[in-house]
Tab-separated table of C-alpha atoms and ligand atoms in Angstrom:
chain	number	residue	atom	x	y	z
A	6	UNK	CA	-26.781	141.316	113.697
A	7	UNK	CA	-23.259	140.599	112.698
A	8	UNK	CA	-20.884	143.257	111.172
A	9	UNK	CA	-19.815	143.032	107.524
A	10	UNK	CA	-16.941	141.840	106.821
A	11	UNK	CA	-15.343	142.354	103.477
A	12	UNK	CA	-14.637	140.235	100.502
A	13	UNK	CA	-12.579	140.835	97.683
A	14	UNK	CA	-12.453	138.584	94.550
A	15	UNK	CA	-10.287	139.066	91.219
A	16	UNK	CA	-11.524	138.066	88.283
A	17	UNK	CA	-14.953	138.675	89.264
A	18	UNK	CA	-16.377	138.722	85.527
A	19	UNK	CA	-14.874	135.990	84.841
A	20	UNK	CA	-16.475	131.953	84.053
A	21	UNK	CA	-15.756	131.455	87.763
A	22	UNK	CA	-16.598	134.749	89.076
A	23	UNK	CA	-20.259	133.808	87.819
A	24	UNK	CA	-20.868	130.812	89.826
A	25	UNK	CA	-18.786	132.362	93.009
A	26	UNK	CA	-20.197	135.418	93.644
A	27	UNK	CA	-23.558	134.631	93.790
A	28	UNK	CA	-22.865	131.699	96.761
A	29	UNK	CA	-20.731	133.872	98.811
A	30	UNK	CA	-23.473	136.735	98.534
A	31	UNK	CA	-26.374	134.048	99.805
A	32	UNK	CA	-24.017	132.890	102.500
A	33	UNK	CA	-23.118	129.875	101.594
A	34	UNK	CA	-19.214	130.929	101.782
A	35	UNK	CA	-19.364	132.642	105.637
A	36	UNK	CA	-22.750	131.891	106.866
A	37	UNK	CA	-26.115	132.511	106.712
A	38	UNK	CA	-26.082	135.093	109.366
A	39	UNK	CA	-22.987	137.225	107.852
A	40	UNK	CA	-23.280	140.419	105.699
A	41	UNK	CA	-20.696	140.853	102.683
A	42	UNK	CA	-19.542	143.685	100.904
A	43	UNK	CA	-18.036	142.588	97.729
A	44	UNK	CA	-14.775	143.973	96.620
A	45	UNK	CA	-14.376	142.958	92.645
A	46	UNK	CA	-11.623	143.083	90.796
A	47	UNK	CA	-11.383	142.916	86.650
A	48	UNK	CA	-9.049	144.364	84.736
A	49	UNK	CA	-8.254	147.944	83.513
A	50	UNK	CA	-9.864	147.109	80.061
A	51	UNK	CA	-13.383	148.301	79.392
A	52	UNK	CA	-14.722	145.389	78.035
A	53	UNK	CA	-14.086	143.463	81.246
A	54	UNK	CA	-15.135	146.432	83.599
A	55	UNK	CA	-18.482	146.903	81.587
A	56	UNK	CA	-19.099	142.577	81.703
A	57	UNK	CA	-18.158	143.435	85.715
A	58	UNK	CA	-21.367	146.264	85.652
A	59	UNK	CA	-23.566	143.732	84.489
A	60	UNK	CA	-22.694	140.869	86.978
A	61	UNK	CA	-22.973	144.029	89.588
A	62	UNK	CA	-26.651	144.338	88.156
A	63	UNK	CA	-27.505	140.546	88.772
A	64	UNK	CA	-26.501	140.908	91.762
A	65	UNK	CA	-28.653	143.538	92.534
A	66	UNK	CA	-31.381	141.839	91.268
A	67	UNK	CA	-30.767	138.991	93.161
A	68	UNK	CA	-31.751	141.696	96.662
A	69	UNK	CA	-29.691	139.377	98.694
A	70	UNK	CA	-29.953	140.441	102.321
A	71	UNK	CA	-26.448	139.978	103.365
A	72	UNK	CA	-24.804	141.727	100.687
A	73	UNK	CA	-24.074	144.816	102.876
A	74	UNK	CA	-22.262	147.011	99.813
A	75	UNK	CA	-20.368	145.947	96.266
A	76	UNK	CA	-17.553	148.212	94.804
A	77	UNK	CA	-15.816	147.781	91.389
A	78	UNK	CA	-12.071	147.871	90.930
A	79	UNK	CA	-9.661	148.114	88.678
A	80	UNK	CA	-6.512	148.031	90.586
A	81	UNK	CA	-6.186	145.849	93.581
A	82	UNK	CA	-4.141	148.722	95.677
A	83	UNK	CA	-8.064	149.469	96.034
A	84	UNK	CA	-9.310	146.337	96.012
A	85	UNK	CA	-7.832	144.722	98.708
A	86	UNK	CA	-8.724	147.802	100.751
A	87	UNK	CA	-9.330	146.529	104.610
A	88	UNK	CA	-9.858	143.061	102.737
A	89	UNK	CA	-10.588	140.338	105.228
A	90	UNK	CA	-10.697	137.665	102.817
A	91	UNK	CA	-9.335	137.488	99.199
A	92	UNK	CA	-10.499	135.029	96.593
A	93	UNK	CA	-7.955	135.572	93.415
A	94	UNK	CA	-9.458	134.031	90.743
A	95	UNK	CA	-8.353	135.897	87.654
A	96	UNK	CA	-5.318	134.615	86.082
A	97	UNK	CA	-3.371	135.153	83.189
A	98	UNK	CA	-4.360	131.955	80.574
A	99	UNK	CA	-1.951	130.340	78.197
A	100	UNK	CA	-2.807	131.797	75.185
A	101	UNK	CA	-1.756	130.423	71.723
A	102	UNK	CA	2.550	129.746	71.298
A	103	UNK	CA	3.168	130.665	74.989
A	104	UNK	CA	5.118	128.838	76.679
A	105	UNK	CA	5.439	127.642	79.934
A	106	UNK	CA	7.921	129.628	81.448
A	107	UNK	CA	6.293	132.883	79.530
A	108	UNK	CA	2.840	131.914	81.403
A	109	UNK	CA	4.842	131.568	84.733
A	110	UNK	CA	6.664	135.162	84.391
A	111	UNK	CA	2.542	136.923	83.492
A	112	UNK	CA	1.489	135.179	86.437
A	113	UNK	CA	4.097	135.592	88.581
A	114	UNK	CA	3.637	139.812	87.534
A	115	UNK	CA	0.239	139.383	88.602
A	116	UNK	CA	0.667	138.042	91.849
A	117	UNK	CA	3.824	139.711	92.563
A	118	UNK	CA	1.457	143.089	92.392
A	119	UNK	CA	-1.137	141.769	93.837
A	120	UNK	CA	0.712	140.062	97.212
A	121	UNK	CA	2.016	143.985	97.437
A	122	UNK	CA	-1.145	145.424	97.492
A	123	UNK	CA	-2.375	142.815	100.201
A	124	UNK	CA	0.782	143.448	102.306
A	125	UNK	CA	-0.084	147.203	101.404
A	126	UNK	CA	-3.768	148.043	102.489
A	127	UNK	CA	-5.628	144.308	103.329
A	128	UNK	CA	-6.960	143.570	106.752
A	129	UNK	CA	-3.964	142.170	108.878
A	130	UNK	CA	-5.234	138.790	109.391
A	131	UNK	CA	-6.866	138.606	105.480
A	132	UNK	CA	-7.456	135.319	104.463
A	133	UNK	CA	-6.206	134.572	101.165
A	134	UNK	CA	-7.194	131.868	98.956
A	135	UNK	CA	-5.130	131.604	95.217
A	136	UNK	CA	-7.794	129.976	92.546
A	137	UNK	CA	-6.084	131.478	89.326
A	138	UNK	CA	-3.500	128.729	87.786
A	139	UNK	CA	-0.787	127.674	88.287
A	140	UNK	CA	-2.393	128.128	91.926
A	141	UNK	CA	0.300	126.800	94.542
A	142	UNK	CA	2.969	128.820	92.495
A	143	UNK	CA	0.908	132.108	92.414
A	144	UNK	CA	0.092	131.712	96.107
A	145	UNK	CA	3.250	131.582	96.723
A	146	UNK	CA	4.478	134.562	95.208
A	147	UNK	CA	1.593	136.497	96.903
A	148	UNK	CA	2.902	135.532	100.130
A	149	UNK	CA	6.533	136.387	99.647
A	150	UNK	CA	5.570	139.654	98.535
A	151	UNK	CA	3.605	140.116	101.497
A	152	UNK	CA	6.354	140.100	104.029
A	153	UNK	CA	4.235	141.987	107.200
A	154	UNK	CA	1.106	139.317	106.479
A	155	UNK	CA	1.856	136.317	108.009
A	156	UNK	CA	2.631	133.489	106.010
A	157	UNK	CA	-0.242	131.138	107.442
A	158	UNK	CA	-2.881	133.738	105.460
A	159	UNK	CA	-1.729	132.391	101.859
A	160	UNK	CA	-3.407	129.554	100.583
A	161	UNK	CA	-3.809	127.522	97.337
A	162	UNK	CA	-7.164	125.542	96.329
A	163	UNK	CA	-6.075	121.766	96.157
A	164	UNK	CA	-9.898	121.586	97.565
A	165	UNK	CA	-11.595	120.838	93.640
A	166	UNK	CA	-9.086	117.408	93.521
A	167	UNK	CA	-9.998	116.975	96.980
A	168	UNK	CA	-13.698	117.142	96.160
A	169	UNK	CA	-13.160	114.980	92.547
A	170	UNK	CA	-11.776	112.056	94.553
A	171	UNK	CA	-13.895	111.985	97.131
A	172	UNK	CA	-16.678	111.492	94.068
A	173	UNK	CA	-14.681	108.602	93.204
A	174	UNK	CA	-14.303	106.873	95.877
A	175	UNK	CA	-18.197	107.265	96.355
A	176	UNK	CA	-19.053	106.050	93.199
A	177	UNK	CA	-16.304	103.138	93.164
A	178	UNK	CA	-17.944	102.173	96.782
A	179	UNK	CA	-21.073	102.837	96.062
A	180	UNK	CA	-21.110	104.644	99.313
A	181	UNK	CA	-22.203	108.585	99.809
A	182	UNK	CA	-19.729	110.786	99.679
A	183	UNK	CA	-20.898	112.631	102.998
A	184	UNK	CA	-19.659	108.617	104.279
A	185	UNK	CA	-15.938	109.385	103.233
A	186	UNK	CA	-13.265	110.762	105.737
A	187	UNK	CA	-9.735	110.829	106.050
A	188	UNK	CA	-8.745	111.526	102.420
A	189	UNK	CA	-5.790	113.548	101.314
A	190	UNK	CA	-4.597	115.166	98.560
A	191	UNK	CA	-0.804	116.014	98.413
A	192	UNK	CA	0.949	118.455	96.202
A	193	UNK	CA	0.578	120.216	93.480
A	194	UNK	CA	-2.827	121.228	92.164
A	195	UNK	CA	-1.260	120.151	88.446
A	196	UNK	CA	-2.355	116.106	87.006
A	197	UNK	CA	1.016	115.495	89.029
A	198	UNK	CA	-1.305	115.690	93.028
A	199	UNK	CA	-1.367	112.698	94.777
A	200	UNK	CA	-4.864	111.562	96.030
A	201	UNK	CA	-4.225	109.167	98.440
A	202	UNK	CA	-7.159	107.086	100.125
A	203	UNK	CA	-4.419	105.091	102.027
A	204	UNK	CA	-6.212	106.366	106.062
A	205	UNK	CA	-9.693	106.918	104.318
A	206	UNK	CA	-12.643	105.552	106.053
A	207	UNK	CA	-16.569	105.172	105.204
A	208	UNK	CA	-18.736	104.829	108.431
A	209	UNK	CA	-15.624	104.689	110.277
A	210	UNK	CA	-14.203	101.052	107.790
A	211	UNK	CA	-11.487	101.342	106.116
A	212	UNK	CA	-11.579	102.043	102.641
A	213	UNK	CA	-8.764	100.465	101.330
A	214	UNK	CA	-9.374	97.063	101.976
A	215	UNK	CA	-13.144	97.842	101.017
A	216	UNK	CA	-11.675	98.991	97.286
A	217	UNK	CA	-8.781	96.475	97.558
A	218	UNK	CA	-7.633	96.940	94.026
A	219	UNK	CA	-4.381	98.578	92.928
A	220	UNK	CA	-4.621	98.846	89.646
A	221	UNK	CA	-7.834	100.526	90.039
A	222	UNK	CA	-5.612	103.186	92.359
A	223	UNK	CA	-2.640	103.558	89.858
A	224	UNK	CA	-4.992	103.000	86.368
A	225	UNK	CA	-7.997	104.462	87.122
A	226	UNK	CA	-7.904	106.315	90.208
A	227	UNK	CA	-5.196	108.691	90.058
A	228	UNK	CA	-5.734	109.435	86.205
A	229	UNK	CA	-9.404	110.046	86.319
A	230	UNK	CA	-8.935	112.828	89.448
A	231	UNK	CA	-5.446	114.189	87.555
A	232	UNK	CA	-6.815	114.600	83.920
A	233	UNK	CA	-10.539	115.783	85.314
A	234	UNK	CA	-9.891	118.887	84.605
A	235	UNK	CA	-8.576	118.317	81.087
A	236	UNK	CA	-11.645	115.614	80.525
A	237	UNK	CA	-14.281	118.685	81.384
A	238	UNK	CA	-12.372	120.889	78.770
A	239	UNK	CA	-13.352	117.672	76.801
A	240	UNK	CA	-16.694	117.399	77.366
A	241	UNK	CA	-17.617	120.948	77.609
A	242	UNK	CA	-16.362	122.728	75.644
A	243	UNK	CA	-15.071	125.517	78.848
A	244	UNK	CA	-13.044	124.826	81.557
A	245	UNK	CA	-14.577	123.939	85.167
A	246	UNK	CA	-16.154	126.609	86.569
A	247	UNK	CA	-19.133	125.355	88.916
A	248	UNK	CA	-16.681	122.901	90.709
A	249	UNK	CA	-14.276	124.914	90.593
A	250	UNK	CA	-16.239	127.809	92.616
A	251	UNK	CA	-17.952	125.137	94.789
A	252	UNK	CA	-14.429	124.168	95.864
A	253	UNK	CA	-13.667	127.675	96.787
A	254	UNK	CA	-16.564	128.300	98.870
A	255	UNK	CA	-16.132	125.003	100.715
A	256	UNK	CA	-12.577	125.726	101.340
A	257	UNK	CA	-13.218	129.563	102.582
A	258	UNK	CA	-16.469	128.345	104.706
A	259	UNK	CA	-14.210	125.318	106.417
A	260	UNK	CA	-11.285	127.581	106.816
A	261	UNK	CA	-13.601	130.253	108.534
A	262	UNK	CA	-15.944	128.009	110.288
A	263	UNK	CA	-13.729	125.024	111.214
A	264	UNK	CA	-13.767	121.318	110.159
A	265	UNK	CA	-14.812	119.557	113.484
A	266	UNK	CA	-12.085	117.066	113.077
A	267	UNK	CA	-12.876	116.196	109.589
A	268	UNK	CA	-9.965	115.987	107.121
A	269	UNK	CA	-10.005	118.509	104.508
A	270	UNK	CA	-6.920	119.618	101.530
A	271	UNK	CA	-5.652	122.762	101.446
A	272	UNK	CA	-2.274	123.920	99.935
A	273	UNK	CA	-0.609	125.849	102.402
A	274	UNK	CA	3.320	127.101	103.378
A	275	UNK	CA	4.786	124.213	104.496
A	276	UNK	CA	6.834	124.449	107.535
A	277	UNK	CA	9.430	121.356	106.989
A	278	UNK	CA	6.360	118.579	107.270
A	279	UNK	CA	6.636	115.169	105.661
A	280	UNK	CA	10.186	116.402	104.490
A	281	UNK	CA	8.527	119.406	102.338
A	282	UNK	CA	10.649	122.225	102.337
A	283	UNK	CA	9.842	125.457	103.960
A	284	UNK	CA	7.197	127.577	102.095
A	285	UNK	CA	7.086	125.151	99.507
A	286	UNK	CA	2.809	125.326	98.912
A	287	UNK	CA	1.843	122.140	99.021
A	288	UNK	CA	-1.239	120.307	98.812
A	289	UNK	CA	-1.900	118.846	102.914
A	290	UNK	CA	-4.753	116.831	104.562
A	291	UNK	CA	-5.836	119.718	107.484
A	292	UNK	CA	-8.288	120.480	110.413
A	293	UNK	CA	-9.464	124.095	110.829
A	294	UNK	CA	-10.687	125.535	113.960
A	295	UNK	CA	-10.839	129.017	115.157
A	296	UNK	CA	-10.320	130.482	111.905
A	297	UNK	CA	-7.061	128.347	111.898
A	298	UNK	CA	-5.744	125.214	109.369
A	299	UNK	CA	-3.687	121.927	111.213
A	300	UNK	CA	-1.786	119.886	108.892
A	301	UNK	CA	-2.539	116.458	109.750
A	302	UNK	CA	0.597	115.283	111.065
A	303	UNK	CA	2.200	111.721	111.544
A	304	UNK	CA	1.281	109.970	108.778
A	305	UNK	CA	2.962	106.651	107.452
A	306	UNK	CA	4.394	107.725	103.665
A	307	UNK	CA	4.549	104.133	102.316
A	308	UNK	CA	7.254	103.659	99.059
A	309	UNK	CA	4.820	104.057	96.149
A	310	UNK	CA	3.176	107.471	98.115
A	311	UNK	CA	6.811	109.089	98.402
A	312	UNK	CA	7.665	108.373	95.058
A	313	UNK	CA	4.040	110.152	94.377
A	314	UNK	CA	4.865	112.714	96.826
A	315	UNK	CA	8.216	113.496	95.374
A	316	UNK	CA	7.256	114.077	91.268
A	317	UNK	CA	4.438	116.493	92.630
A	318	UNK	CA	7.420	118.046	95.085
A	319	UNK	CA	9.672	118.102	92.247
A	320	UNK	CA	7.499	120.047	89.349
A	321	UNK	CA	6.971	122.644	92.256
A	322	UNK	CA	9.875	123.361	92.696
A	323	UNK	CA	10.661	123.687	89.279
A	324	UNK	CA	7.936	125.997	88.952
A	325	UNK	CA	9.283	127.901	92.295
A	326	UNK	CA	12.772	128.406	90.272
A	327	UNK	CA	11.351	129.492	87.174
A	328	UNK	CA	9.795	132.634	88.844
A	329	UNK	CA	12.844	133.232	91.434
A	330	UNK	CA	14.650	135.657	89.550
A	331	UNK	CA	11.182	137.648	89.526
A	332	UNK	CA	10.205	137.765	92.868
B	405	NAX	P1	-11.957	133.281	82.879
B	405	NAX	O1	-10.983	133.574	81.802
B	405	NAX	O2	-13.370	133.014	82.554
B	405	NAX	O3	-11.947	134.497	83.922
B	405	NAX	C1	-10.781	135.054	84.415
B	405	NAX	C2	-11.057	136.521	84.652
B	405	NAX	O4	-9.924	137.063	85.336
B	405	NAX	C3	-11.226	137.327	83.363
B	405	NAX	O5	-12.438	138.045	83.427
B	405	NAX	C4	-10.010	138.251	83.345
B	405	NAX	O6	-10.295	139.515	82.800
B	405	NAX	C5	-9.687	138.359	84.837
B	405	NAX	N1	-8.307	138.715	85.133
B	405	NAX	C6	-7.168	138.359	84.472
B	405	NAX	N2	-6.105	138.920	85.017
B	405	NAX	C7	-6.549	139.631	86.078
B	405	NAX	C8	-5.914	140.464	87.039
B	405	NAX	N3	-4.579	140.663	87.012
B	405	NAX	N4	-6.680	141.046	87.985
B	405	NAX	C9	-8.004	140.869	87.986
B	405	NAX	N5	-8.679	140.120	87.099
B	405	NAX	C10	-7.951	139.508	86.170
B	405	NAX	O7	-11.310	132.099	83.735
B	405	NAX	P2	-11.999	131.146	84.805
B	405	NAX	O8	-12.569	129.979	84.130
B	405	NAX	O9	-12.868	131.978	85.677
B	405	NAX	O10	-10.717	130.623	85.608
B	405	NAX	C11	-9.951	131.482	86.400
B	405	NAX	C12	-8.679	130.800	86.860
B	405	NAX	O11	-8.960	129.666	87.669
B	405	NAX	C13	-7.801	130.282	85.713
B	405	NAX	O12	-6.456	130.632	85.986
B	405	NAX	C14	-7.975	128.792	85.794
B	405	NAX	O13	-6.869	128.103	85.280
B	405	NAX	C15	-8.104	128.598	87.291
B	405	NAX	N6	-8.675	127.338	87.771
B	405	NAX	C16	-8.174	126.812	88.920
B	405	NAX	C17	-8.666	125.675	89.504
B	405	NAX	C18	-8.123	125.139	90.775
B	405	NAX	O14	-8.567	124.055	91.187
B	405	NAX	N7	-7.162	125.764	91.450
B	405	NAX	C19	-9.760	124.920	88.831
B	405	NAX	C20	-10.533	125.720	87.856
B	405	NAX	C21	-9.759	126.702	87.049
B	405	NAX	O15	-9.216	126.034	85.947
């Protein structure tokens, strides 16, 4: 049988950390086949260690054959310990009166430590994936204070819009979702992405003509997927959490197990494509194989998609700037 291989994830008793753990620990994140032992990070503070204890205990409970061995942590210089992948989840929220630029600097702390401690003690090719908001912006702190990891390792989940539009589409189409290929999300993972449908197909047809409809794009489309998150809060009462962790185990399983030529979204480093500047995280349409992402290169950026293209560029980099002086 396979060896373990170890997974860390921060925030673990958190809304998300509920529905995550329990998927990557039944192999639905690396396979079937694969042991885990879970690495968890909470914070410091009792109260979140103890709720960390009792997700520990479900887990137990749960007598999940792959989980090979679980450790708690409250400092990810241990956490990350020989780390092959890294799911950071926890994040500092906005909390009442803060403003923007005061939740960048807490987040851009948090990352700043915790891209150290992955340079610091992770497995050399660790895999990270940044879930905690604002998630392109906190993924890339973590990589540029992880100078001896290469860059390719830090990620940003773009994969929940991904998966939103794709619903969509479906349900616009009346098509199944498992139909729809070739979608993209650009950007930011902020209401300011860019879903773009513009080289989707369903059963290999063309979706664009099939929706033919731009208003529905610019009125309906592109709101509904930006403002989901906000329309959840809405509805429920608690931000997305499911989706949210269903994202980051299909992200983590296709960056692991590879795509077989399907499109996928993942923010990652750019390295100058579609005129993105370098390192800028950015939301691309990618293949994985080998344990490696492609960005999907070559595409035709009509007018109205680089406008698109360029707000979601521009509030990154504004982001980028406000946490400079920090990093
Ligand atoms: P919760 O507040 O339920 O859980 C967060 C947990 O992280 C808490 O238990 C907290 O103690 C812990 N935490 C905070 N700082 C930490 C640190 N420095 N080290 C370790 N643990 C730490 O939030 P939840 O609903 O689970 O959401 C987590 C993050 O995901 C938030 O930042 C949220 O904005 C973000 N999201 C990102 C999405 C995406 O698509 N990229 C979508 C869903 C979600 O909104």
């Amino acid at each position: 049988s396979k060896k373990p291989v170890r997974v860390a994830v921060t925030g673990a008793a958190g809304q998300i950390g509920y529905a995550l753990l329990f998927r990557i620990t039944s192999g639905e994140m690396l396979g079937k086949d694969q042991p885990v032992i879970l690495q968890l990070l909470e914070i410091p503070d009792e109260k979140a260690q103890k709720a960390l204890k009792g997700v520990m205990m479900e887990l137990e409970d749960c007598a999940f054959p792959l989980l090979a061995g679980m450790e708690a942590h409250g400092d990810a210089n241990t956490a990350f310990k020989d780390t092959d992948y890294a799911l950071l989840v926890g994040a500092r929220p906005r909390g009442p009166g803060m403003e923007r630029k005061d939740l960048l600097a807490a987040n851009a702390q948090i990352f700043t430590a915790q891209g150290k401690a992955l340079n610091a003690v992770a497995s050399r090719n660790v895999r990270v994936l940044v879930v905690g908001n604002p998630a392109n912006t906190n993924a890339y702190i973590a990589m540029k204070s992880a100078p001896d990891l290469s860059r390719k390792n830090f990620t940003a989940m773009l994969r929940l819009d991904h998966n939103r539009a794709l619903s969509q589409i479906a349900a616009k189409t009346g098509k199944p979702v498992s139909s729809i290929e070739k979608l993209a999300v650009w950007g930011n993972h902020s209401p300011t992405m860019y879903a773009d449908y513009r080289f989707a197909t369903i059963e290999g047809q063309p979706v664009k003509p099939l929706i033919n409809d731009e208003e529905w794009n610019k009125n309906v489309f592109l709101p509904t997927v930006g403002k989901r998150g906000a329309a959840i809060i809405e509805a429920r009462g608690l931000s997305s959490a499911a989706s949210a962790a269903n994202a980051a185990i299909d992200h983590m399983r296709d960056w692991a197990l590879g795509t077989k030529g399907k499109w996928v979204t993942m923010g990652v480093p750019s390295n100058g494509e579609y005129g993105i500047p370098k390192d800028v995280m950015f939301g691309y349409p990618v293949t994985t194989e080998n344990g490696e992402y492609k960005i999907v290169e070559g595409l035709e950026i009509d007018a109205f998609s680089q406008e698109r293209i360029n707000l979601t560029l521009k509030e990154l980099q504004e982001e980028q700037d406000g946490v400079k002086h920090l990093l």
